[in-house]
XYZ file of C-alpha atoms in Angstrom:
127
model
C 0.012 0.084 0.076
C 1.358 3.239 -1.028
C 0.269 6.685 0.696
C -0.157 9.466 -1.314
C -0.757 12.742 -0.019
C -3.583 14.918 -0.964
C -1.484 17.528 -2.328
C 0.408 15.104 -4.649
C -2.823 13.661 -5.656
C -4.385 16.692 -6.771
C -1.402 17.687 -8.666
C -1.399 14.677 -10.614
C -4.984 14.747 -11.324
C -4.699 18.666 -12.483
C -1.822 17.580 -14.875
C -3.923 14.627 -16.133
C -6.922 16.879 -16.660
C -5.077 19.520 -18.174
C -3.255 17.349 -21.108
C -5.813 14.632 -21.429
C -3.004 11.839 -21.651
C -0.257 10.836 -19.350
C 2.836 8.372 -19.571
C 4.391 6.662 -16.836
C 7.848 4.581 -17.107
C 7.376 1.224 -15.605
C 9.686 1.705 -12.831
C 8.555 2.024 -9.166
C 12.020 2.808 -7.982
C 12.371 6.055 -9.962
C 12.967 8.996 -7.763
C 10.583 11.514 -9.908
C 8.320 11.339 -12.578
C 9.871 12.631 -15.970
C 6.482 15.360 -16.422
C 6.011 16.106 -12.694
C 9.688 16.679 -11.229
C 8.305 17.106 -7.669
C 6.258 14.014 -7.203
C 7.837 10.216 -7.226
C 7.046 8.179 -10.364
C 5.533 5.297 -7.772
C 2.655 7.952 -6.620
C 1.760 8.685 -10.176
C 1.794 4.990 -11.227
C -0.492 4.265 -8.582
C -2.974 7.061 -8.946
C -3.303 6.193 -12.627
C -3.511 2.409 -12.089
C -6.392 3.436 -9.566
C -8.114 5.300 -12.369
C -7.640 2.681 -14.921
C -9.068 0.184 -12.767
C -12.472 2.131 -12.455
C -12.494 2.751 -16.135
C -11.792 6.380 -15.923
C -8.557 5.913 -18.164
C -7.698 3.573 -21.071
C -4.263 2.177 -20.718
C -1.813 1.168 -23.262
C 1.526 -0.673 -22.286
C 4.546 -0.676 -24.654
C 8.350 -1.225 -24.114
C 7.982 -0.693 -20.279
C 5.909 2.429 -20.614
C 2.221 2.817 -19.644
C 0.123 5.185 -21.645
C -3.048 6.333 -20.162
C -5.846 8.298 -21.906
C -8.876 9.870 -20.123
C -12.385 8.489 -21.045
C -15.456 10.349 -21.219
C -16.450 8.975 -17.716
C -12.979 10.190 -16.311
C -13.397 13.688 -17.682
C -16.920 13.820 -15.982
C -15.199 12.261 -12.504
C -12.184 14.843 -12.749
C -14.603 17.712 -12.933
C -16.315 16.427 -10.187
C -13.235 16.230 -7.995
C -11.189 19.236 -9.017
C -14.488 21.440 -8.791
C -14.373 22.446 -12.758
C -16.920 24.147 -14.771
C -18.388 22.202 -17.832
C -16.788 24.571 -20.163
C -13.221 23.318 -19.360
C -11.790 20.654 -21.859
C -8.628 18.545 -21.547
C -6.279 19.798 -24.395
C -6.723 16.372 -26.190
C -10.487 17.568 -26.729
C -9.856 21.378 -27.698
C -9.507 22.036 -31.533
C -6.561 23.524 -32.677
C -7.092 26.669 -34.501
C -4.802 26.768 -37.926
C -2.194 29.793 -37.796
C -2.887 30.597 -41.457
C -6.354 31.480 -42.918
C -7.951 28.495 -44.445
C -8.939 30.092 -47.867
C -6.040 32.583 -48.025
C -3.603 31.404 -50.650
C -0.068 32.483 -51.014
C 0.810 36.158 -51.198
C 2.459 35.864 -54.477
C 1.266 35.252 -57.904
C 1.330 31.663 -59.311
C 3.099 31.995 -62.710
C 2.863 28.085 -63.542
C 6.261 27.428 -62.633
C 7.223 25.140 -59.917
C 10.329 25.340 -57.811
C 12.128 22.518 -59.634
C 16.049 21.998 -60.540
C 16.449 23.356 -63.769
C 15.167 26.398 -65.381
C 14.655 24.799 -68.727
C 13.617 21.854 -70.359
C 14.981 18.378 -69.709
C 15.555 15.912 -72.404
C 12.364 14.023 -71.793
C 10.478 17.479 -72.323
C 8.766 17.607 -75.675
C 6.724 20.235 -77.105
């Protein structure tokens, strides 16, 4: 049995809700977690394992790493535990906005010439 302080548990849950996903190396003896520097890896492993056993997270295990993904039930549970409003979403569910306009073409005029190697016609080009 591992005793985890409320402070550490809250930090883990907040990070999980903010990101929507979390990965943990299968190394209980590791001093610190790679994303949360102040928290032992064992504490993160146990909290996420507990949430996965209650079907709040789905788990994938590959090459000694556990990958945890929030489910819809997990999102609702964390909202209740962390006292968050319904408008707040994990970053995996927020839609990324494109940095350039969708219908805007290039700012230059297209003259039909590509940016290929040669300037002239090659030996296979025929008129």
